[in-house]
Coordinates of C-alpha atoms in Angstrom, one line a residue:
X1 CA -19.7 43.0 7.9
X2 CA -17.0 41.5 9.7
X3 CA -13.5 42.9 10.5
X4 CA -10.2 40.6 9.1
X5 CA -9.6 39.5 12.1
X6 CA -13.0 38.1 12.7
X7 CA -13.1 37.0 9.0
X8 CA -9.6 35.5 9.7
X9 CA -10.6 33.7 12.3
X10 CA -14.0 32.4 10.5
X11 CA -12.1 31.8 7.7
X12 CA -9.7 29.6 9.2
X13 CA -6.6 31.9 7.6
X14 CA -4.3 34.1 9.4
X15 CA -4.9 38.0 9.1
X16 CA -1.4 38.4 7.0
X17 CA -2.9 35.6 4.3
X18 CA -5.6 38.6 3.4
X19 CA -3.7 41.2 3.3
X20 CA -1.4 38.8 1.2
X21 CA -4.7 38.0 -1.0
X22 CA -5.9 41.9 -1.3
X23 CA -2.3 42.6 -2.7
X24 CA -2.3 39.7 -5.0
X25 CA -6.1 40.8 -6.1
X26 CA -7.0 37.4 -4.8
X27 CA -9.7 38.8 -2.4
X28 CA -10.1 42.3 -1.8
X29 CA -12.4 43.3 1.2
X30 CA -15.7 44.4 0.5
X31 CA -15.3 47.9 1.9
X32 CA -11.7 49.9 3.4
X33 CA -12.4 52.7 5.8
X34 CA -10.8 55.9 3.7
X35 CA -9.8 57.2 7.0
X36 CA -8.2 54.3 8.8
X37 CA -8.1 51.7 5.9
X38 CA -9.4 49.0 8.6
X39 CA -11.0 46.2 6.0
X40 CA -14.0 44.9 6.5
X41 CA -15.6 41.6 5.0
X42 CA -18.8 39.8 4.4
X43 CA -20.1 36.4 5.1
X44 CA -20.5 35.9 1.4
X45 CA -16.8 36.6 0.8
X46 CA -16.1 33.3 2.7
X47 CA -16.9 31.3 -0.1
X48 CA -14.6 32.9 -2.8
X49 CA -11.7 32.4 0.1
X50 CA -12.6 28.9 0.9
X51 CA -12.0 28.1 -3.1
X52 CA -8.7 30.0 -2.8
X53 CA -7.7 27.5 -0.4
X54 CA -8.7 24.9 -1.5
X55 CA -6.9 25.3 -4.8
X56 CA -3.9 26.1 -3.0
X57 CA -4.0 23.0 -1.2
X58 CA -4.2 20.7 -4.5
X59 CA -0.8 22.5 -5.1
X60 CA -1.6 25.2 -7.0
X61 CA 0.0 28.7 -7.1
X62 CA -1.4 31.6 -5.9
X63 CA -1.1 33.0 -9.9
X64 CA -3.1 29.5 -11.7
X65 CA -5.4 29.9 -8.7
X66 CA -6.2 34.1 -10.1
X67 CA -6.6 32.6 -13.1
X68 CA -8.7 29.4 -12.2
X69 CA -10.6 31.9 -10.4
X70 CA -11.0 33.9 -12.9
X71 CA -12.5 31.4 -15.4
X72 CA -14.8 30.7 -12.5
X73 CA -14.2 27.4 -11.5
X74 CA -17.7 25.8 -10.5
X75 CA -18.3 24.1 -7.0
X76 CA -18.2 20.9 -8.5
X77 CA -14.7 21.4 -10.4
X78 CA -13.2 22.0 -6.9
X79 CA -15.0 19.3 -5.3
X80 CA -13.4 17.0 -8.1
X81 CA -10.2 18.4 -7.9
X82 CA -10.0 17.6 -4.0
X83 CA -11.3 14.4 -4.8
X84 CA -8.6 13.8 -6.7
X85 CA -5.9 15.5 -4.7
X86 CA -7.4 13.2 -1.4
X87 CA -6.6 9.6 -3.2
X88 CA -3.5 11.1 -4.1
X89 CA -3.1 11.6 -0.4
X90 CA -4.0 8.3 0.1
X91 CA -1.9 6.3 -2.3
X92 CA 1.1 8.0 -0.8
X93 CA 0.4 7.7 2.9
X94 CA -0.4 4.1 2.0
X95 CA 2.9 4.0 0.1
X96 CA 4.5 5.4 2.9
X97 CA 3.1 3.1 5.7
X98 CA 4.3 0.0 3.2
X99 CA 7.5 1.3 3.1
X100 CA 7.6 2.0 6.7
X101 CA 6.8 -1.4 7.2
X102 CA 9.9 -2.9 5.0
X103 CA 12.4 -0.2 7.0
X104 CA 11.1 -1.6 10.3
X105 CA 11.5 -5.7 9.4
X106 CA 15.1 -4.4 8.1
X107 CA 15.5 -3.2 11.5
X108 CA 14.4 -6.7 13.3
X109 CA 16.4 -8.3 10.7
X110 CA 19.4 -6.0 11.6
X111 CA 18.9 -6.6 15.9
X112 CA 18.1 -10.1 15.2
X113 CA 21.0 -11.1 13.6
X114 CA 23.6 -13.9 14.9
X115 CA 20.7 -14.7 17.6
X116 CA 18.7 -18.2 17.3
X117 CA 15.3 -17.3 15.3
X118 CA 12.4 -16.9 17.9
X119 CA 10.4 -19.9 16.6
X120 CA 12.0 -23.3 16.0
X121 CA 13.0 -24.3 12.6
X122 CA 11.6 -27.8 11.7
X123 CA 12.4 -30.2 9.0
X124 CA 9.5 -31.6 7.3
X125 CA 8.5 -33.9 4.7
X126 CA 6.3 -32.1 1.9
X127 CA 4.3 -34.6 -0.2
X128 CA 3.6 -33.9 -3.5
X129 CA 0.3 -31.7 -4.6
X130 CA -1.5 -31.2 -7.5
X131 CA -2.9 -27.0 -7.6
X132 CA -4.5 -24.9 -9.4
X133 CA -3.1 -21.4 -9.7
X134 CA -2.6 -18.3 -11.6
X135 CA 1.3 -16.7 -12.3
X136 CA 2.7 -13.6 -12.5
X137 CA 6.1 -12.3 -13.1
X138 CA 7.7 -9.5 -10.6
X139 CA 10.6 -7.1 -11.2
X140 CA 12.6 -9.0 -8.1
X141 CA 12.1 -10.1 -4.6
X142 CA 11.8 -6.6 -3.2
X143 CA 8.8 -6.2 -1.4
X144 CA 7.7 -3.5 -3.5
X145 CA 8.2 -5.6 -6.5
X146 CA 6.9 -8.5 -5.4
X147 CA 3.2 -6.8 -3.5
X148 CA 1.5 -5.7 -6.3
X149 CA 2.1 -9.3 -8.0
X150 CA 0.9 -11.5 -6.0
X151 CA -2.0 -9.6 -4.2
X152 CA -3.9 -9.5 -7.5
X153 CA -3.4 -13.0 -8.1
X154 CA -4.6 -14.3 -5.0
X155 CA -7.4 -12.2 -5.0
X156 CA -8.5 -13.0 -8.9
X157 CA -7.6 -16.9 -8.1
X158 CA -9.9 -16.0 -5.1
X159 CA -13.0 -14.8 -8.0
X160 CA -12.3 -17.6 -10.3
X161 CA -12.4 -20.7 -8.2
X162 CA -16.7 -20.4 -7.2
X163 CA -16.9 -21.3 -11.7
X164 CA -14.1 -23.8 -11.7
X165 CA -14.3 -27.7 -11.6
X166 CA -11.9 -28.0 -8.4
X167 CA -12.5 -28.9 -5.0
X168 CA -10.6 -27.5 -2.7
X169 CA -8.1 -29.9 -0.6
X170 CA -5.7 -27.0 1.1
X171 CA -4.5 -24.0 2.0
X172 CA -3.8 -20.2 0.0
X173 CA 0.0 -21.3 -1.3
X174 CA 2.1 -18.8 -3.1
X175 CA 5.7 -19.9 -4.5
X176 CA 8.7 -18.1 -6.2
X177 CA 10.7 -18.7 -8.9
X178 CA 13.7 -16.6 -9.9
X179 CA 14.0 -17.0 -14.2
X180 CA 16.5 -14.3 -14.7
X181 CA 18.3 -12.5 -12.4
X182 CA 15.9 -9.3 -11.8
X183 CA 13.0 -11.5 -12.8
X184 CA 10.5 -13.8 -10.5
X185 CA 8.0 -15.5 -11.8
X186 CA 5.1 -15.6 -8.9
X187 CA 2.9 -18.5 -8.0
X188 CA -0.6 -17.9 -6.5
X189 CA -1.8 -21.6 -6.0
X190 CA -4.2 -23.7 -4.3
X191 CA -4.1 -27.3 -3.7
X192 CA -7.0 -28.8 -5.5
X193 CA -9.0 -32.1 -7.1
X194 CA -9.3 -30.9 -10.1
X195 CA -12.5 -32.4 -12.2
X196 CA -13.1 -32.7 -15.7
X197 CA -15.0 -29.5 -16.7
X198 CA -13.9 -25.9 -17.3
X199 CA -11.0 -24.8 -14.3
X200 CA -12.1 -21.1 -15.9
X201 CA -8.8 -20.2 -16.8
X202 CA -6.4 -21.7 -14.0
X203 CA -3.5 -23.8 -14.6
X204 CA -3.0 -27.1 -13.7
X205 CA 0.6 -28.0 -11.9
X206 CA 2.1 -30.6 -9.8
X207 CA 4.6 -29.2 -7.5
X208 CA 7.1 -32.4 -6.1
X209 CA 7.4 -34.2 -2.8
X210 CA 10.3 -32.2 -1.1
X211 CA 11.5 -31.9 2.1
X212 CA 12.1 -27.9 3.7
X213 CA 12.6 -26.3 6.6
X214 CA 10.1 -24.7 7.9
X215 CA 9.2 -21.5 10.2
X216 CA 5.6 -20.3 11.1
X217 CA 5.7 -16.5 10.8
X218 CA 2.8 -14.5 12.9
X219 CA 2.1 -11.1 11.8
X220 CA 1.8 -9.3 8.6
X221 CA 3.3 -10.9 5.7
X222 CA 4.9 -7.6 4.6
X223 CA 7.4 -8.2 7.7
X224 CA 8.3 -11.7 7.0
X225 CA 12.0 -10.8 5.6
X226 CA 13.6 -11.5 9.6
X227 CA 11.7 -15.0 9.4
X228 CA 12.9 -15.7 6.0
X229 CA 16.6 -14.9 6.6
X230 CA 16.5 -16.9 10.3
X231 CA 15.4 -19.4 7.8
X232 CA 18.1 -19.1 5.7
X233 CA 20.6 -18.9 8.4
X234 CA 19.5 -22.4 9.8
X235 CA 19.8 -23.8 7.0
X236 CA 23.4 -22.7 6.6
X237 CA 24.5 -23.6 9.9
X238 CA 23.3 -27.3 9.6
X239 CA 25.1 -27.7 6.5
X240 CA 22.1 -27.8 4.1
X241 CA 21.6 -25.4 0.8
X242 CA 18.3 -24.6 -0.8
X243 CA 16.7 -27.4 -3.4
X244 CA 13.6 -25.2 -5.0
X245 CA 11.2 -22.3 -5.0
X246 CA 10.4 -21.0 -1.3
X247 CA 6.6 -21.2 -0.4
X248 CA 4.4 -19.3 2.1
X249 CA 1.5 -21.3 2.9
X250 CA -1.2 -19.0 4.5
X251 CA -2.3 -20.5 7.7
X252 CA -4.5 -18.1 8.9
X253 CA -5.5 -14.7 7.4
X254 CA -7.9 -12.4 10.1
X255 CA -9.1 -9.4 8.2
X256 CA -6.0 -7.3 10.5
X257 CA -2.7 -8.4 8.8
X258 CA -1.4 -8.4 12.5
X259 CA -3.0 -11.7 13.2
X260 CA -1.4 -13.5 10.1
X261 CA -0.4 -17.2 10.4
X262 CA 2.0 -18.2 7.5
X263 CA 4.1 -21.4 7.4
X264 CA 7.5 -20.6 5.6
X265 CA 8.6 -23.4 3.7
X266 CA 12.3 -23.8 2.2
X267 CA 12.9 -26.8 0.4
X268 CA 16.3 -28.2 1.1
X269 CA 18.9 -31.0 -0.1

């Protein structure tokens, strides 16, 4: 038998939680002294508390848990419940990282602004190439409109090219198109020599000889907004305006988005 504070403490609970639970009927103690009411516990009441918990923690009130314990929830119903409760975890810290990520390149955006980008813009002369590539369309240029586009599309272009009749003749380009004003049609591409036989589902297109300024951006492609806009900016200040759809042309891509290489490409007139 233990005492609550020693079943407290093996527990992981604080003495107040049982007393809390022996009100509620939760858990009542296996045996009360009539003459001091000191509770007392045993090591196979640990089991019935760890389910309370663990209930509690998928959000659960302390009522649904007396009555989920009370249909007598197997081991493996909890152990699916927290399953599912953990990748609900994880889709929001990984939501919350992402959009930690987009408030801090606001931020660079914000401190860089009015200040010469960090990288020199250079004018270049794109010649035209034929691709292959799969589309998409995205609710807008926000990054959170725009992510769960064109990281499909580049990884099922990825899955379709081994069974295609291409050969490969450059790098992983995406391009944007805005078709209406909350709408963007998304362009995962690869330049290609494109044979005869099946191309197992990808599109043929021939994107024109342009000429764009251009910015290498080094780091995760999630935080490319402050290269974009110094972009922009020197673009504006030597009198230019934009001629087509932007395109990031992926460099380098190390399995840690930190080490990113991605040529930013703005076609201008």
């Amino acid at each position: 038998m233990f005492s609550i504070g020693d079943f407290a403490r093996h527990g992981r609970v604080s003495v107040r939680m049982l007393r809390h639970y022996d009100a509620l009927g939760l858990l009542r103690p296996a045996r009360v002294d009539p003459a001091t009411g000191y509770r007392s516990y045993t090591a196979g009441q640990l089991a019935r508390l760890n389910r309370i918990v663990a209930l509690k923690d998928l959000g659960f009130t302390l009522d649904q848990v007396a009555t989920l314990l009370a249909d007598e929830v197997t081991v493996e119903q909890v152990r699916g419940m927290l399953a599912l409760r953990r990748a609900e975890l994880e889709a929001a810290l990984a939501e919350g990282a992402a959009r930690l990520m987009q408030i801090e390149a606001r931020l660079r955006t914000i401190e860089a602004d009015g200040r010469p980008p960090a990288h020199d813009v250079v004018v270049k002369e794109l010649p035209g190439m034929r691709v292959v590539e799969l589309t998409g369309v995205a609710a807008g240029f926000a990054p959170e409109a725009i992510g769960p586009v064109v990281h499909p599309l580049c990884a099922e272009l990825g899955r379709r090219l081994p069974q295609a009749d291409v050969t490969p003749a450059g790098r992983l380009t995406c391009y944007y198109e805005q078709r209406a004003e909350d709408e963007v049609v998304v362009h995962a591409a690869l330049p290609a020599s494109v044979g005869s036989g099946d191309l197992n589902g990808l599109t043929v297109a021939d994107l024109p000889p342009t000429r764009a300024a251009t910015l290498v951006h080094r780091g995760a492609i999630d935080g490319v907004l402050p290269a974009w806009q110094a972009v922009v900016r020197w673009i504006a200040d030597h009198g230019g305006r934009s001629a087509g759809p932007q395109r990031e042309v992926y460099l380098d891509c190390p399995e840690d988005p930190a080490g990113w290489v991605t040529e930013l490409q703005e076609p201008i007139s």
